[in-house]
Coordinates of C-alpha atoms in Angstrom, one line a residue:
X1 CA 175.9 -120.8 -18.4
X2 CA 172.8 -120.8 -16.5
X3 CA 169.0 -121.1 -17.8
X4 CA 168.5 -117.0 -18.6
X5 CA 171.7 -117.0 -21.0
X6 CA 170.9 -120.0 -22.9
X7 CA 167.0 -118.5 -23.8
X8 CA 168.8 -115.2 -24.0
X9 CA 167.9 -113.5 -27.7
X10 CA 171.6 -113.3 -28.4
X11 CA 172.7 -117.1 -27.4
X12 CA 172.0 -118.6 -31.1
X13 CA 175.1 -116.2 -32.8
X14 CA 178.0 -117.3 -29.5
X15 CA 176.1 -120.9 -29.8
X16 CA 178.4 -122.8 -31.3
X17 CA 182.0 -121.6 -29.0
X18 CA 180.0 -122.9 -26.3
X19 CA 179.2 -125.6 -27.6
X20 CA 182.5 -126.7 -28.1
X21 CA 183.7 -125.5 -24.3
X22 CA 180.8 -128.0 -23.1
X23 CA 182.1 -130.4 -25.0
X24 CA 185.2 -130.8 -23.7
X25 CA 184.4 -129.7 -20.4
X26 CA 181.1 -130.6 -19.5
X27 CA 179.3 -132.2 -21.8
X28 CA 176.0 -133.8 -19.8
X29 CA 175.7 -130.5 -17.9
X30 CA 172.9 -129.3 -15.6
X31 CA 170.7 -126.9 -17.0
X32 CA 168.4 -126.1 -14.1
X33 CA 167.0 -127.7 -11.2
X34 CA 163.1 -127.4 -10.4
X35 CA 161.3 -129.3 -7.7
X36 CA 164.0 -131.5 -7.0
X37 CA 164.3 -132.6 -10.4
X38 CA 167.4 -131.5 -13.0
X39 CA 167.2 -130.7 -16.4
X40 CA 170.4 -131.8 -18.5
X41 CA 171.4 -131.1 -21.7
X42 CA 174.0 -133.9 -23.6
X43 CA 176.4 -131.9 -26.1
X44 CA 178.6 -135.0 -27.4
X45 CA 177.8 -137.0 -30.9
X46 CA 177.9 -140.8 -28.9
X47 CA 176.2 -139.5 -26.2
X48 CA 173.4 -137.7 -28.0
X49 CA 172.6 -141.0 -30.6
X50 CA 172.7 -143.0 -27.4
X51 CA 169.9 -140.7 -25.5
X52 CA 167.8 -140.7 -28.8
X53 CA 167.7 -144.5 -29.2
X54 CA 167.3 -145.5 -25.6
X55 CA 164.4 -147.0 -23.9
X56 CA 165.8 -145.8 -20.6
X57 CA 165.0 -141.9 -21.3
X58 CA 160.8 -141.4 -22.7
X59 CA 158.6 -139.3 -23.9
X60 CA 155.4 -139.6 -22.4
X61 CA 155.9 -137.8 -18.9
X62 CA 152.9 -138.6 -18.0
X63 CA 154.2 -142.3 -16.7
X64 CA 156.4 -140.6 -14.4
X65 CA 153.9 -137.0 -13.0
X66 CA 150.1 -137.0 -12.6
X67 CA 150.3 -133.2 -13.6
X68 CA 149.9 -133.0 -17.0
X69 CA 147.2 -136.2 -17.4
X70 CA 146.4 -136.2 -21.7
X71 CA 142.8 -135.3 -22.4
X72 CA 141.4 -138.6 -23.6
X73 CA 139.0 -137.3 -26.1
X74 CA 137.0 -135.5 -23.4
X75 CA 136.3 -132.0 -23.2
X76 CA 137.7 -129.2 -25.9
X77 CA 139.8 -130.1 -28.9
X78 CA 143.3 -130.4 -27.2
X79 CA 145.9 -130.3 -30.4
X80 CA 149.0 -130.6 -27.8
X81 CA 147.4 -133.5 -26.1
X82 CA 148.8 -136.5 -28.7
X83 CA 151.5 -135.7 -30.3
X84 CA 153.9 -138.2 -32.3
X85 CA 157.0 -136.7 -30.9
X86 CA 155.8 -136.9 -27.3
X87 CA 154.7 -140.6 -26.9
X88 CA 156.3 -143.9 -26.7
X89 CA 155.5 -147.5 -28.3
X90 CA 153.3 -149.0 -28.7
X91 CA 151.3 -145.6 -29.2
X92 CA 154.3 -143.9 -31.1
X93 CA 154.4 -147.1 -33.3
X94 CA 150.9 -146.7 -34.2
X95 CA 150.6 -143.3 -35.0
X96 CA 153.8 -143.4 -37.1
X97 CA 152.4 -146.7 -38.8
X98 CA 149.3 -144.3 -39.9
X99 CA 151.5 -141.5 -41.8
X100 CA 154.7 -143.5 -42.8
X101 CA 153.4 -145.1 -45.9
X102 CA 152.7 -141.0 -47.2
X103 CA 156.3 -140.1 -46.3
X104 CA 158.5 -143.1 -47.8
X105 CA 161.1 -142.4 -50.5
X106 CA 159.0 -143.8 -53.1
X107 CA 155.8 -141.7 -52.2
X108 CA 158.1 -138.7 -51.7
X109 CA 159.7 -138.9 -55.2
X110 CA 156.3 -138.8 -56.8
X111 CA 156.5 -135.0 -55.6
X112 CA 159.3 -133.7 -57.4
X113 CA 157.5 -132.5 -60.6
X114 CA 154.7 -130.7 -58.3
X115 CA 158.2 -128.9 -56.3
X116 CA 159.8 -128.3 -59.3
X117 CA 156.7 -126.3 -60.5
X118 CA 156.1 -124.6 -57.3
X119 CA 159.8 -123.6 -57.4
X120 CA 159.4 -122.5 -60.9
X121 CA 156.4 -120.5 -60.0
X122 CA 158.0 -118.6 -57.1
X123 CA 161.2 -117.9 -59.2
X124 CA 159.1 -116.2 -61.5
X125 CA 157.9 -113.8 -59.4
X126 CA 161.4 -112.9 -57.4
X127 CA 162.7 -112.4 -61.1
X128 CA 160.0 -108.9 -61.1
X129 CA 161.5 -107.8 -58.1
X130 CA 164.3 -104.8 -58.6
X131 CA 167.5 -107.1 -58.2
X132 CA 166.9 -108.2 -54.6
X133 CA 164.0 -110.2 -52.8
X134 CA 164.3 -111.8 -49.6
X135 CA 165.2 -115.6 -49.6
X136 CA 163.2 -116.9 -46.7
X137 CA 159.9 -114.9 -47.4
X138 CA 160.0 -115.1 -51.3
X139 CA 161.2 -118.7 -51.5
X140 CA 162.3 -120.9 -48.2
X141 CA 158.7 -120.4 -46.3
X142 CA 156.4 -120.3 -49.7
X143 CA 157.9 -123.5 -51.6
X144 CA 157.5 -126.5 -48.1
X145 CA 154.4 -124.9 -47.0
X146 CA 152.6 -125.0 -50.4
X147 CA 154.0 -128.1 -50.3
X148 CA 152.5 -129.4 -47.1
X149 CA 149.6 -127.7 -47.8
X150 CA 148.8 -129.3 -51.0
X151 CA 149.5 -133.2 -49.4
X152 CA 147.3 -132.7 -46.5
X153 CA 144.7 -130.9 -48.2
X154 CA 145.0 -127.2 -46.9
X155 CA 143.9 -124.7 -49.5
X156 CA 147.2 -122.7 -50.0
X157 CA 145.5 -119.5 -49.5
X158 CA 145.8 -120.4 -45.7
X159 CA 149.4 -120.4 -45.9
X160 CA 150.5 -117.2 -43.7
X161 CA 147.6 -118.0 -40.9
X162 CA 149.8 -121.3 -41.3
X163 CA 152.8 -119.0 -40.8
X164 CA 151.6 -117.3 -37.4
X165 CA 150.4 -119.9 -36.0
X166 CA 153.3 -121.8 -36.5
X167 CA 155.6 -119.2 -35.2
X168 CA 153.7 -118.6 -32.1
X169 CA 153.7 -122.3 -31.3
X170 CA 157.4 -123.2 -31.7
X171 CA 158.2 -120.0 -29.8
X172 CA 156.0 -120.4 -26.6
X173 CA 158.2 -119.5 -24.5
X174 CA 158.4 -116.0 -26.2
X175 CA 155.0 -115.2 -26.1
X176 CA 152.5 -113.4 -24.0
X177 CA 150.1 -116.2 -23.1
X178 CA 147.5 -113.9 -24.1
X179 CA 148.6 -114.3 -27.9
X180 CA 149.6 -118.0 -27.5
X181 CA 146.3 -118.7 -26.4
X182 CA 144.7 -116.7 -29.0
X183 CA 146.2 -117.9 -31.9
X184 CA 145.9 -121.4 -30.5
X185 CA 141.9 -121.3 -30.7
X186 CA 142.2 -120.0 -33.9
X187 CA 144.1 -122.7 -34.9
X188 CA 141.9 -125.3 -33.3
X189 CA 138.9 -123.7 -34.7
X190 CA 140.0 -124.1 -38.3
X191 CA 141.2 -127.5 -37.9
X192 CA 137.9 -128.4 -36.5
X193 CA 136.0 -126.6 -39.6
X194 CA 138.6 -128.3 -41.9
X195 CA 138.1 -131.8 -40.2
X196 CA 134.0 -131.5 -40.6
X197 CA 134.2 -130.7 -44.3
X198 CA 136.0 -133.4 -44.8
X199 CA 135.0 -135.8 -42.9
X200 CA 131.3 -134.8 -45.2
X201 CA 133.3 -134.3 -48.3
X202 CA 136.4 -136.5 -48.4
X203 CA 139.6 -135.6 -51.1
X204 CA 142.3 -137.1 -52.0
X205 CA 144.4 -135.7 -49.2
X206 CA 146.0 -136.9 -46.2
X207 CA 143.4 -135.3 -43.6
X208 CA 140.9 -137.1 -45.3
X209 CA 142.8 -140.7 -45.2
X210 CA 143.0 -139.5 -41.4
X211 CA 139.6 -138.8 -41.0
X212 CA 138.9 -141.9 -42.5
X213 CA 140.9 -143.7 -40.2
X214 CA 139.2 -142.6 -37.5
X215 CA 136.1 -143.1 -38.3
X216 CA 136.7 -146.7 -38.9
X217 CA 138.0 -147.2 -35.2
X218 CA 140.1 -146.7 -32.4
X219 CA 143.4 -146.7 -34.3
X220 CA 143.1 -142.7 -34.0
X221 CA 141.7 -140.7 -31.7
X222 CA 140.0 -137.1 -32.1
X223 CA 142.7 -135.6 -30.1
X224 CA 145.6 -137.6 -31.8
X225 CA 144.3 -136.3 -35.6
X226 CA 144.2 -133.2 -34.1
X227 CA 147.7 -133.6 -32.8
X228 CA 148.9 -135.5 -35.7
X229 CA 148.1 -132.6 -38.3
X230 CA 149.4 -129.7 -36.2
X231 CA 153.0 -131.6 -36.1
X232 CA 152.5 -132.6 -39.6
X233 CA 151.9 -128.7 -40.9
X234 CA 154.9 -127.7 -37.7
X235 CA 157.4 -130.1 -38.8
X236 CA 156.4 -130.1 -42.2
X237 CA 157.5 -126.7 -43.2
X238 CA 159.3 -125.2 -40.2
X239 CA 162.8 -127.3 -40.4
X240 CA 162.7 -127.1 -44.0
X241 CA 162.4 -123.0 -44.4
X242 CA 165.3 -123.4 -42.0
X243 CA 167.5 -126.1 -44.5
X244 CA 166.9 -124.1 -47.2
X245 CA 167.8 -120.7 -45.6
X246 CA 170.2 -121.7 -43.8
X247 CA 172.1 -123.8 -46.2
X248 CA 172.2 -120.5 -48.6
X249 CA 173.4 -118.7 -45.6
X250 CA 176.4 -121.0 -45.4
X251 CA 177.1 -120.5 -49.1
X252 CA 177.1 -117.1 -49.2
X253 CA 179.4 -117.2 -46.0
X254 CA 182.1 -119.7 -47.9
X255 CA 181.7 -118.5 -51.6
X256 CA 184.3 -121.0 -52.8
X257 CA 182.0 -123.3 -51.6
X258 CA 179.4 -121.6 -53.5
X259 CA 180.9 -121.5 -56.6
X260 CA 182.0 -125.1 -56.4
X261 CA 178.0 -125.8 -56.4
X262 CA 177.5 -123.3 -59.1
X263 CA 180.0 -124.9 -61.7
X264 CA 178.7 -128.4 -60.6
X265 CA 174.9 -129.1 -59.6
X266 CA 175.9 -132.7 -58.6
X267 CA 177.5 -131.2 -54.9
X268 CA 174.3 -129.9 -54.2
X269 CA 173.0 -132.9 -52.8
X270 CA 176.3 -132.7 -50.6
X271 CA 176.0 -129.2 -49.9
X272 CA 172.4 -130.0 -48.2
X273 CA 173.9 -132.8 -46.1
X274 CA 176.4 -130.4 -45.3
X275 CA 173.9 -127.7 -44.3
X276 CA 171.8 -129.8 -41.8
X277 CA 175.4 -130.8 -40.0
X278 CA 177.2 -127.0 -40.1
X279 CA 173.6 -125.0 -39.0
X280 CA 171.5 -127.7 -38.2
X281 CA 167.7 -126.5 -38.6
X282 CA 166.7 -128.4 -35.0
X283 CA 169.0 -127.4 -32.2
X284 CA 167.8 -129.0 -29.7
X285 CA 165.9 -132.5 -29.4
X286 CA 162.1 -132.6 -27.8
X287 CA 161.7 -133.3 -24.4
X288 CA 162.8 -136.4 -22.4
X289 CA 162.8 -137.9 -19.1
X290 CA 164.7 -140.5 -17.0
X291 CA 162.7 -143.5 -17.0
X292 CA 164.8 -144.8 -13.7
X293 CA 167.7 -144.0 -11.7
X294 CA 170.7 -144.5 -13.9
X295 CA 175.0 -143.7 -14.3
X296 CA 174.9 -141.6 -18.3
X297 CA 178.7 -141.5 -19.0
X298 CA 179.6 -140.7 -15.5
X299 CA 176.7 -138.1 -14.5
X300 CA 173.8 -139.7 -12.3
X301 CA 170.6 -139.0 -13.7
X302 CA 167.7 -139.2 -11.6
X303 CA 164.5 -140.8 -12.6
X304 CA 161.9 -137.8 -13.8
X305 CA 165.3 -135.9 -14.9
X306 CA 164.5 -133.5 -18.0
X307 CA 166.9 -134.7 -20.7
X308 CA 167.3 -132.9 -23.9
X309 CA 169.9 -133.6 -26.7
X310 CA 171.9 -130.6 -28.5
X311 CA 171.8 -131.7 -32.3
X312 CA 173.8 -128.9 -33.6
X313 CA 176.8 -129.8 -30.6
X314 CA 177.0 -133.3 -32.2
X315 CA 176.7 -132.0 -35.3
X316 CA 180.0 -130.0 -34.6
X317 CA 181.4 -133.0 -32.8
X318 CA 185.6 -133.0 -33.3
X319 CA 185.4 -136.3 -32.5
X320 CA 183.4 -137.4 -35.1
X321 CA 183.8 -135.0 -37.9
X322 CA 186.9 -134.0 -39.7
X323 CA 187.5 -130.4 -39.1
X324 CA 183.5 -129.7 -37.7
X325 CA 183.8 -125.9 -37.6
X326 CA 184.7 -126.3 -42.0
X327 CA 181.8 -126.1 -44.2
X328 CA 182.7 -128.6 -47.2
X329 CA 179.6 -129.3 -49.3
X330 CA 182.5 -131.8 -50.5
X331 CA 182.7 -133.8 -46.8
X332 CA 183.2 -138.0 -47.5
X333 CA 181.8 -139.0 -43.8
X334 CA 178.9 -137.2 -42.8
X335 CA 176.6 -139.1 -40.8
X336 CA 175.0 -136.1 -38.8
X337 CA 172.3 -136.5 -36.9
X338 CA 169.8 -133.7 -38.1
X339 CA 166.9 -135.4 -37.9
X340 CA 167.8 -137.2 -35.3
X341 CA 168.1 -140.7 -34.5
X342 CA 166.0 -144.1 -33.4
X343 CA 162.2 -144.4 -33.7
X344 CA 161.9 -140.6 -33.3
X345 CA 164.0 -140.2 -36.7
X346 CA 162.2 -137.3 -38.6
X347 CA 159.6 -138.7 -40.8
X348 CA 159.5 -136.2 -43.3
X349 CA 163.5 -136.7 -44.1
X350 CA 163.0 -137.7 -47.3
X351 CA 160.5 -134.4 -48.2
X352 CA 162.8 -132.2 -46.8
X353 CA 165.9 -133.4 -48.5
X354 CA 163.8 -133.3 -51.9
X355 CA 162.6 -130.1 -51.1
X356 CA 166.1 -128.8 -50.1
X357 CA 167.8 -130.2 -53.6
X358 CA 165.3 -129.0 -55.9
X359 CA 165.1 -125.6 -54.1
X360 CA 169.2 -125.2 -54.9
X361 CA 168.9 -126.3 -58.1
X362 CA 166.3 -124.1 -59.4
X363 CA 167.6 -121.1 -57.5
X364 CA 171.2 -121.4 -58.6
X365 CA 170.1 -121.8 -62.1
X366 CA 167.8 -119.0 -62.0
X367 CA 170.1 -116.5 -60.6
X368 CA 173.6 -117.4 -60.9
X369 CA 174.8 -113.9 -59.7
X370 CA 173.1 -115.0 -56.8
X371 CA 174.4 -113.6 -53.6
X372 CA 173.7 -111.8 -50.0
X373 CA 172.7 -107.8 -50.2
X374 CA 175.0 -106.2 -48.3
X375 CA 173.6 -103.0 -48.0
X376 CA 170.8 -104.1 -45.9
X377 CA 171.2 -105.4 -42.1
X378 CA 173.4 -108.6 -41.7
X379 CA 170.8 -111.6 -41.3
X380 CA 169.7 -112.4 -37.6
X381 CA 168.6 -116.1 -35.8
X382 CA 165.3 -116.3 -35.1
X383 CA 164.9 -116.6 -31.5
X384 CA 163.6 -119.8 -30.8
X385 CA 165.0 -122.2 -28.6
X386 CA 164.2 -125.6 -30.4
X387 CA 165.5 -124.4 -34.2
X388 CA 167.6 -122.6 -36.1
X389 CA 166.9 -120.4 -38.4
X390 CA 166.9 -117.1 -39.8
X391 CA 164.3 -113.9 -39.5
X392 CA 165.2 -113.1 -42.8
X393 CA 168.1 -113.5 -46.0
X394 CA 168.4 -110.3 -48.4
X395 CA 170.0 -111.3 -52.0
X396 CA 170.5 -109.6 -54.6
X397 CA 171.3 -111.1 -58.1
X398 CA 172.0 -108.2 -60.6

């Protein structure tokens, strides 16, 4: 498979076949080559927990290429410039120190009577609609971004700019540069109005402990809280519109799994788990590069190499899962790696998981004729390289 099939708009429904081939037959294989560098791509479970956690493969590409030096603060608002996901200790270990106390288990299960309500809310209103709504627009995208919204201190109003903006960033490579630029300033522009207001009026909201933070020193920069909130509002509703919907989505396609979860609300937990693993809402990992020379199981990687990790090929690993290609919301050993693995482990894991659980819950209880419309067209991938998820999930539940 070479680089134009694998961004092809029809690659996320043969994904998983190929996956497996790779597996089996290739699995560290050459994506591309550019300027005497290769990008790889690692399909197997060992192979992708051993990339995630090593020191030998980083983030910050700048150690290795003078092309892409970070704005230090100078110049325009850069809101790419500092990203969590894209730097390694000891600057990832002090911008994860910042956030981690608002994402621990503890924090996070403070939450669930705000979700449940939310959930609650947006039930209400798919029960007006005339026996169908759509699951991702009605329910998946509204209930995490409210969510987000409401923790960082976003009125929820905002919510579908939220919603573009989003979308235009974690599909760059879609876009006419014209829009991605465009809806970039826009976003940067509202942050920058957002981050004035508070910084004169402070809330009880995460911006403004971010603010504050930086205002008392160097422990973050104006570009890094620029950074950090644009991966906070990315990550913190993108990969969980894609747990809930596609989690559904594997229901609906195994209803005796489905109705196993209906008669008994205790599998749900284990019919999330199951969802990250069977349509894993990340694909592919972010971005890394050979930090020197090296042998990876057998394939020589070159120092500046591009290495990326498939999640959802590990995920369907045969040699780690009993029958991968089965969805069993019922599966004893699931250690999937859907939110990765090592010091770049998703730090909102415990939200989304919440999120996911009392989403099911209410839903099933709601609607327990629940189920996909058939009458409309079958449910398509978004087309986005990083994730998977869907455009769009009809039910019906008359």
């Amino acid at each position: 498979m070479d680089h134009e099939q694998l961004f092809s708009s029809n690659f996320k429904v043969g994904a998983y076949p190929f996956y497996q081939t790779q597996r089996q037959e290739n699995p560290i294989f050459a994506l591309q080559e550019n300027q005497g560098h290769t990008s790889w791509i690692v399909m197997k479970y060992d192979h992708v927990k051993e990339l995630l956690k090593s020191q030998s493969f980083i983030k910050d590409q700048d150690k290795l290429f003078s092309t892409s030096a970070r704005d230090k603060d100078e110049g325009e608002p850069n809101i790419f410039g500092n990203m969590m996901l894209d730097v390694d200790p000891p600057d990832h270990t002090r911008l994860r120190k910042l956030v981690q106390p608002s994402f621990n288990p503890k924090t996070i299960k403070q939450l669930a009577p705000r979700i449940e309500q939310i959930a609650d809310e947006l039930i209400e209103e798919m029960k007006t609609k005339e026996g169908s709504f759509d699951l991702i627009d009605d329910y998946a995208f509204p209930l995490p971004i409210i969510v987000i919204s409401e923790l960082l201190g976003i009125p929820v109003e905002d919510r579908d700019k939220f919603r573009k903006w989003s979308n235009t960033i974690v599909a760059a490579s879609e876009q006419e540069e014209g829009d991605f630029l465009e809806d970039v300033q826009a976003f940067t522009q509202y942050l920058t109005e957002l981050f004035e207001k508070r910084s004169n009026q402070p809330e009880d909201d995460l911006v403004s402990q971010l603010i504050q933070t930086q205002e008392d020193g160097d422990k973050l920069s104006r570009n890094e809280l620029y950074s950090m909130v644009v991966l906070l509002i990315i990550a913190g509703h993108e990969t969980t519109v894609n747990l809930i919907g596609n989690t559904m989505y594997a229901l609906f396609e195994h209803p005796e799994q489905l109705e196993k979860v209906k008669a008994d609300h205790s599998l749900i937990p284990g019919a999330i788990e199951e969802g990250l693993r069977y349509y894993s809402p990340v694909d592919f990992s972010t971005a890394r590069w050979a930090g020197e020379d090296m042998d990876f199981h057998g394939t020589t990687i070159r120092r500046g190499d591009f290495v990326m990790a498939s999640i959802s090929s590990a995920n369907r690993d045969e040699e780690k899962f009993d029958r991968p290609e089965a969805f069993n919301v019922e599966r004893e050993r699931n250690a999937h790696v859907a939110f990765g693995f090592g010091i770049h482990f998703c730090l909102g894991a415990p939200l989304a998981r919440l999120e996911g659980k009392i989403a099911l819950e209410k839903l099933l209880d709601a609607f327990p004729n629940l189920g996909m419309d058939t009458s409309t067209t079958p449910p398509a991938w978004r087309r986005v390289f990083l994730l998977r998820g869907l455009d769009s999930l009809p039910v019906c539940f008359a």
